[in-house]
JSON list of C-alpha atoms in Angstrom, two decimals:
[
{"chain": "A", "resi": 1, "resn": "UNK", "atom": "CA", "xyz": [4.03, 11.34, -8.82]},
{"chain": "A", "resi": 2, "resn": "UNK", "atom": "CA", "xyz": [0.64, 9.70, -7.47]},
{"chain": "A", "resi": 3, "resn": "UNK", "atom": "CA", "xyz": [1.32, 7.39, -3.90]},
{"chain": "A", "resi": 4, "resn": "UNK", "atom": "CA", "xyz": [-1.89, 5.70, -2.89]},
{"chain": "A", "resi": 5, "resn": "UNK", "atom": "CA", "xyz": [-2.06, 3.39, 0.36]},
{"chain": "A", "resi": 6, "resn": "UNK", "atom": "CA", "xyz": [-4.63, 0.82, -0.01]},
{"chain": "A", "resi": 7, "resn": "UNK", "atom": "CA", "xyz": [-5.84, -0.89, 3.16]},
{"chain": "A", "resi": 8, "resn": "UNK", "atom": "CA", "xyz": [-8.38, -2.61, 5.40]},
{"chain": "A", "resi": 9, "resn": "UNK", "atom": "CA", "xyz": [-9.52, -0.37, 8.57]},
{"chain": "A", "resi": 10, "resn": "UNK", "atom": "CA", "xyz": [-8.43, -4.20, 10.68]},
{"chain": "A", "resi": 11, "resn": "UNK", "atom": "CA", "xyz": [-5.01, -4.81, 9.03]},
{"chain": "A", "resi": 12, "resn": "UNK", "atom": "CA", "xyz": [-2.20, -5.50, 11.36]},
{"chain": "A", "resi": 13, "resn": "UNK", "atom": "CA", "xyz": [0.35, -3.76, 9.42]},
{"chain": "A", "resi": 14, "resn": "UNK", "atom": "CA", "xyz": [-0.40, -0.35, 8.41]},
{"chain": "A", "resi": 15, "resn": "UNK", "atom": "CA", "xyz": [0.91, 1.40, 10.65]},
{"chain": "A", "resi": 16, "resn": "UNK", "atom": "CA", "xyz": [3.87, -0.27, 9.41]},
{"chain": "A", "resi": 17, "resn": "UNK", "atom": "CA", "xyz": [2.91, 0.73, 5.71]},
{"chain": "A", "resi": 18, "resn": "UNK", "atom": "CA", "xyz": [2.48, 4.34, 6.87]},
{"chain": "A", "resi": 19, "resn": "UNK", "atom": "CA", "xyz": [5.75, 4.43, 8.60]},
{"chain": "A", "resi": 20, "resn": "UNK", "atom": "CA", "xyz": [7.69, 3.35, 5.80]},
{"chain": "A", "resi": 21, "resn": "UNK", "atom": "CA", "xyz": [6.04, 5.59, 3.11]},
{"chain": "A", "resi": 22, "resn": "UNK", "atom": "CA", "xyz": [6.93, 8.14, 5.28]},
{"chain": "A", "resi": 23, "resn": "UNK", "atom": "CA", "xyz": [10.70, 6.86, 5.33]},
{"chain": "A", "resi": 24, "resn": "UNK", "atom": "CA", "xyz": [10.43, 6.86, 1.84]},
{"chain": "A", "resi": 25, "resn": "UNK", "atom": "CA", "xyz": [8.89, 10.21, 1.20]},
{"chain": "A", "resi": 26, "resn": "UNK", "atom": "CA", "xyz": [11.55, 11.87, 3.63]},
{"chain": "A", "resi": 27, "resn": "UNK", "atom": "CA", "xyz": [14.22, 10.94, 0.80]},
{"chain": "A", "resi": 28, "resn": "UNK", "atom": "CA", "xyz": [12.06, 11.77, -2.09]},
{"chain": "A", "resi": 29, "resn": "UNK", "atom": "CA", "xyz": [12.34, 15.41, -3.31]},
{"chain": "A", "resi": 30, "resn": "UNK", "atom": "CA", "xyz": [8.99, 16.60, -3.97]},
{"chain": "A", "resi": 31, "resn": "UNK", "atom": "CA", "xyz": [6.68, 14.31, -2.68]},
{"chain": "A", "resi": 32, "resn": "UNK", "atom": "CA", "xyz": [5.65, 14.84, 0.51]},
{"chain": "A", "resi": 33, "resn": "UNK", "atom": "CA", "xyz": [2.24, 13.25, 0.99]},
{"chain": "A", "resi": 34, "resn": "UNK", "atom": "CA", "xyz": [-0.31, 10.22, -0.62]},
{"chain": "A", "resi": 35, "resn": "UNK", "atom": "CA", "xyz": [-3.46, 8.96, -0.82]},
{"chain": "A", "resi": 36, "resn": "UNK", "atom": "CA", "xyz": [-5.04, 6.34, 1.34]},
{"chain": "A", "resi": 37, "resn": "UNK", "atom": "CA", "xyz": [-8.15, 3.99, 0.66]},
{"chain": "A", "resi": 38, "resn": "UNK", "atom": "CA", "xyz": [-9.96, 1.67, 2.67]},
{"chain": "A", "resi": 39, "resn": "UNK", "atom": "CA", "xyz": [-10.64, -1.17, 0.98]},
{"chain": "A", "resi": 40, "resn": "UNK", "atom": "CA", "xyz": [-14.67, -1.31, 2.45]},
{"chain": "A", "resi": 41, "resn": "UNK", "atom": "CA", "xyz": [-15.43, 2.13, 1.91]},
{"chain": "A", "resi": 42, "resn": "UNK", "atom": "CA", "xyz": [-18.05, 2.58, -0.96]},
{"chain": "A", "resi": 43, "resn": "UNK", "atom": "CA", "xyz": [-16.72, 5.60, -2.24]},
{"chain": "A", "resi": 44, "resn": "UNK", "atom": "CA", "xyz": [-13.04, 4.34, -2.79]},
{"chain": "A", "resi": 45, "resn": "UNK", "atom": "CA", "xyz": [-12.44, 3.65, -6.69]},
{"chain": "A", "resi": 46, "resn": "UNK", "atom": "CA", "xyz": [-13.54, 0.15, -7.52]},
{"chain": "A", "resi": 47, "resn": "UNK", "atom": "CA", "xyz": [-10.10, -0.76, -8.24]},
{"chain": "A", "resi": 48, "resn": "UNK", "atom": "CA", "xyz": [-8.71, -0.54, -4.69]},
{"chain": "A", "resi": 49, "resn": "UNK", "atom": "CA", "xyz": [-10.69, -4.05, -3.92]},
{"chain": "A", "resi": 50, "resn": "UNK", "atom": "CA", "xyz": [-8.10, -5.78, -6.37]},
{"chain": "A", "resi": 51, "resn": "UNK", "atom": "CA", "xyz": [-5.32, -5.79, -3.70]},
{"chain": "A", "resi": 52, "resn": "UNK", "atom": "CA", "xyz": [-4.77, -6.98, -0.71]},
{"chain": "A", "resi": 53, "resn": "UNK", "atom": "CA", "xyz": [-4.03, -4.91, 2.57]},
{"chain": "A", "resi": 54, "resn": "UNK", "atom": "CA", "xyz": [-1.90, -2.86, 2.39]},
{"chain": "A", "resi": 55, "resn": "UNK", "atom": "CA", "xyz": [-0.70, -1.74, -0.60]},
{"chain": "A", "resi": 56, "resn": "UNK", "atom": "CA", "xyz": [1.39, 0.97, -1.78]},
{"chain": "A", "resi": 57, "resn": "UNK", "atom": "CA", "xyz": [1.03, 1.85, -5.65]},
{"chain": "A", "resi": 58, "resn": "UNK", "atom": "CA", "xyz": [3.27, 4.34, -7.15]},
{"chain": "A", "resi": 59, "resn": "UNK", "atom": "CA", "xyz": [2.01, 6.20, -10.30]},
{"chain": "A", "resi": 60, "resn": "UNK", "atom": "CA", "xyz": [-1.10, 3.04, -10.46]},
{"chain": "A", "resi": 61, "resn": "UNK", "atom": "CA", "xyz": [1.78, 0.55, -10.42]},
{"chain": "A", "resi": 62, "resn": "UNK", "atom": "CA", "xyz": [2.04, -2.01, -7.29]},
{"chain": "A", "resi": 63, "resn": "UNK", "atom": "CA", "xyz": [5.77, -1.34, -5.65]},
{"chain": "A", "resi": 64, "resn": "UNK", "atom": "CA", "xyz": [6.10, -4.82, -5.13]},
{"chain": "A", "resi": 65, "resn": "UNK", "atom": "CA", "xyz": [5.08, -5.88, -8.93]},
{"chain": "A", "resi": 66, "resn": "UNK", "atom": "CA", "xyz": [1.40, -7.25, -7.82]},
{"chain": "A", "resi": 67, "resn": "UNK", "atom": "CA", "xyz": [-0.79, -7.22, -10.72]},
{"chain": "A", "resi": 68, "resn": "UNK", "atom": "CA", "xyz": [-4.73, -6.67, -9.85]},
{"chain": "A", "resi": 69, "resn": "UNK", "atom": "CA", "xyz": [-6.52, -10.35, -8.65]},
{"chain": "A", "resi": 70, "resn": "UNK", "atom": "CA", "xyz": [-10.25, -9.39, -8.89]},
{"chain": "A", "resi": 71, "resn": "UNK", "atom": "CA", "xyz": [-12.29, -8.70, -6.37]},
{"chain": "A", "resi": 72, "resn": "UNK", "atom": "CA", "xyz": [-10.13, -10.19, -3.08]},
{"chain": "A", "resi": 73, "resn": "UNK", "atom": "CA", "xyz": [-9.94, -9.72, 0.93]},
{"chain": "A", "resi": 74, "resn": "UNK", "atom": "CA", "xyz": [-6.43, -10.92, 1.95]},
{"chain": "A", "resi": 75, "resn": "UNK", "atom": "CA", "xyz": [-3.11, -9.46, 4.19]},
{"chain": "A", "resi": 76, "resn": "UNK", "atom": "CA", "xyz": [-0.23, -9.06, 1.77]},
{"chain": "A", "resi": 77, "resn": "UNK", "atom": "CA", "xyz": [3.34, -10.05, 2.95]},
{"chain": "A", "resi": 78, "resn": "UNK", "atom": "CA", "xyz": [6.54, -8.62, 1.18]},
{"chain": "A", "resi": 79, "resn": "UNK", "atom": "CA", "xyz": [9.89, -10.27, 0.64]},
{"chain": "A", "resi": 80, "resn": "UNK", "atom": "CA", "xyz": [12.85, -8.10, 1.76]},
{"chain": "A", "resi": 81, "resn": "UNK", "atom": "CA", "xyz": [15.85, -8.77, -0.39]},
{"chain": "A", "resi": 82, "resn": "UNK", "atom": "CA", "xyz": [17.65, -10.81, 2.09]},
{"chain": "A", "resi": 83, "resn": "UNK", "atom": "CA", "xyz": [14.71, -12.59, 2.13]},
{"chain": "A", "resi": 84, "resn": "UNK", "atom": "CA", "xyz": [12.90, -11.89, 5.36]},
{"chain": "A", "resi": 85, "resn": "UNK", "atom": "CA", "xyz": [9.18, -11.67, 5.00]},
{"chain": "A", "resi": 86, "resn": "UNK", "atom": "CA", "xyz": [7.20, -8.62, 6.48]},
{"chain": "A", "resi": 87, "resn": "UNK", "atom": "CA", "xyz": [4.07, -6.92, 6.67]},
{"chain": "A", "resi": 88, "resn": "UNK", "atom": "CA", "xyz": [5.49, -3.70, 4.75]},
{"chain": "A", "resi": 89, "resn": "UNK", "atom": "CA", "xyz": [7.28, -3.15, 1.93]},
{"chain": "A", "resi": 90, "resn": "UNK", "atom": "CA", "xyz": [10.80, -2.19, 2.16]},
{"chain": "A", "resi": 91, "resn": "UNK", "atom": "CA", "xyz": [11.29, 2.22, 2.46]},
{"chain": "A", "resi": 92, "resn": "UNK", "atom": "CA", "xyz": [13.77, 1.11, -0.19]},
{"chain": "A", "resi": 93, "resn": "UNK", "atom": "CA", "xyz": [11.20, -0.29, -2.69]},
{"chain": "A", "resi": 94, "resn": "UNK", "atom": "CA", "xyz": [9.16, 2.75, -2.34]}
]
């Protein structure tokens, strides 16, 4: 399984992002680390500028069901399932 952490180096909420792959990864047998990519950096793979900050794809697919945009510079906010709105993806949707 491939975990990759998109991001921009200013984003409020990676540390956030971080923390919860880790919550994630302590539960998931096997897996035990990831890949991260700033956004700006001119060696990341082109395709890491098609999401917004941050990002956590699982196997190339976005855990929250994003599909690529293009070429964009935005924060991303997730929904929770009781509906709160957060900086992070749920641990459980990782």
């Amino acid at each position: 399984m491939q975990v990759e952490l998109i991001y921009d180096a200013d984003c409020p909420n990676i540390s956030l992002a971080r923390h919860r792959l880790l919550e994630a990864l302590a539960i998931s047998p096997g897996v035990s680390m990831w890949t991260e990519w700033n956004r700006n950096d001119p060696n990341a793979p082109a395709y890491v500028r098609h999401f917004g900050s941050p990002t956590i794809l699982v196997d190339g697919a976005d855990v929250a069901g994003a599909k690529p945009a293009g070429e964009i510079s935005c924060c991303r906010l997730y929904q929770s399932a009781g509906g709160r709105r957060g900086g992070a993806p749920p641990a459980s949707a990782l």
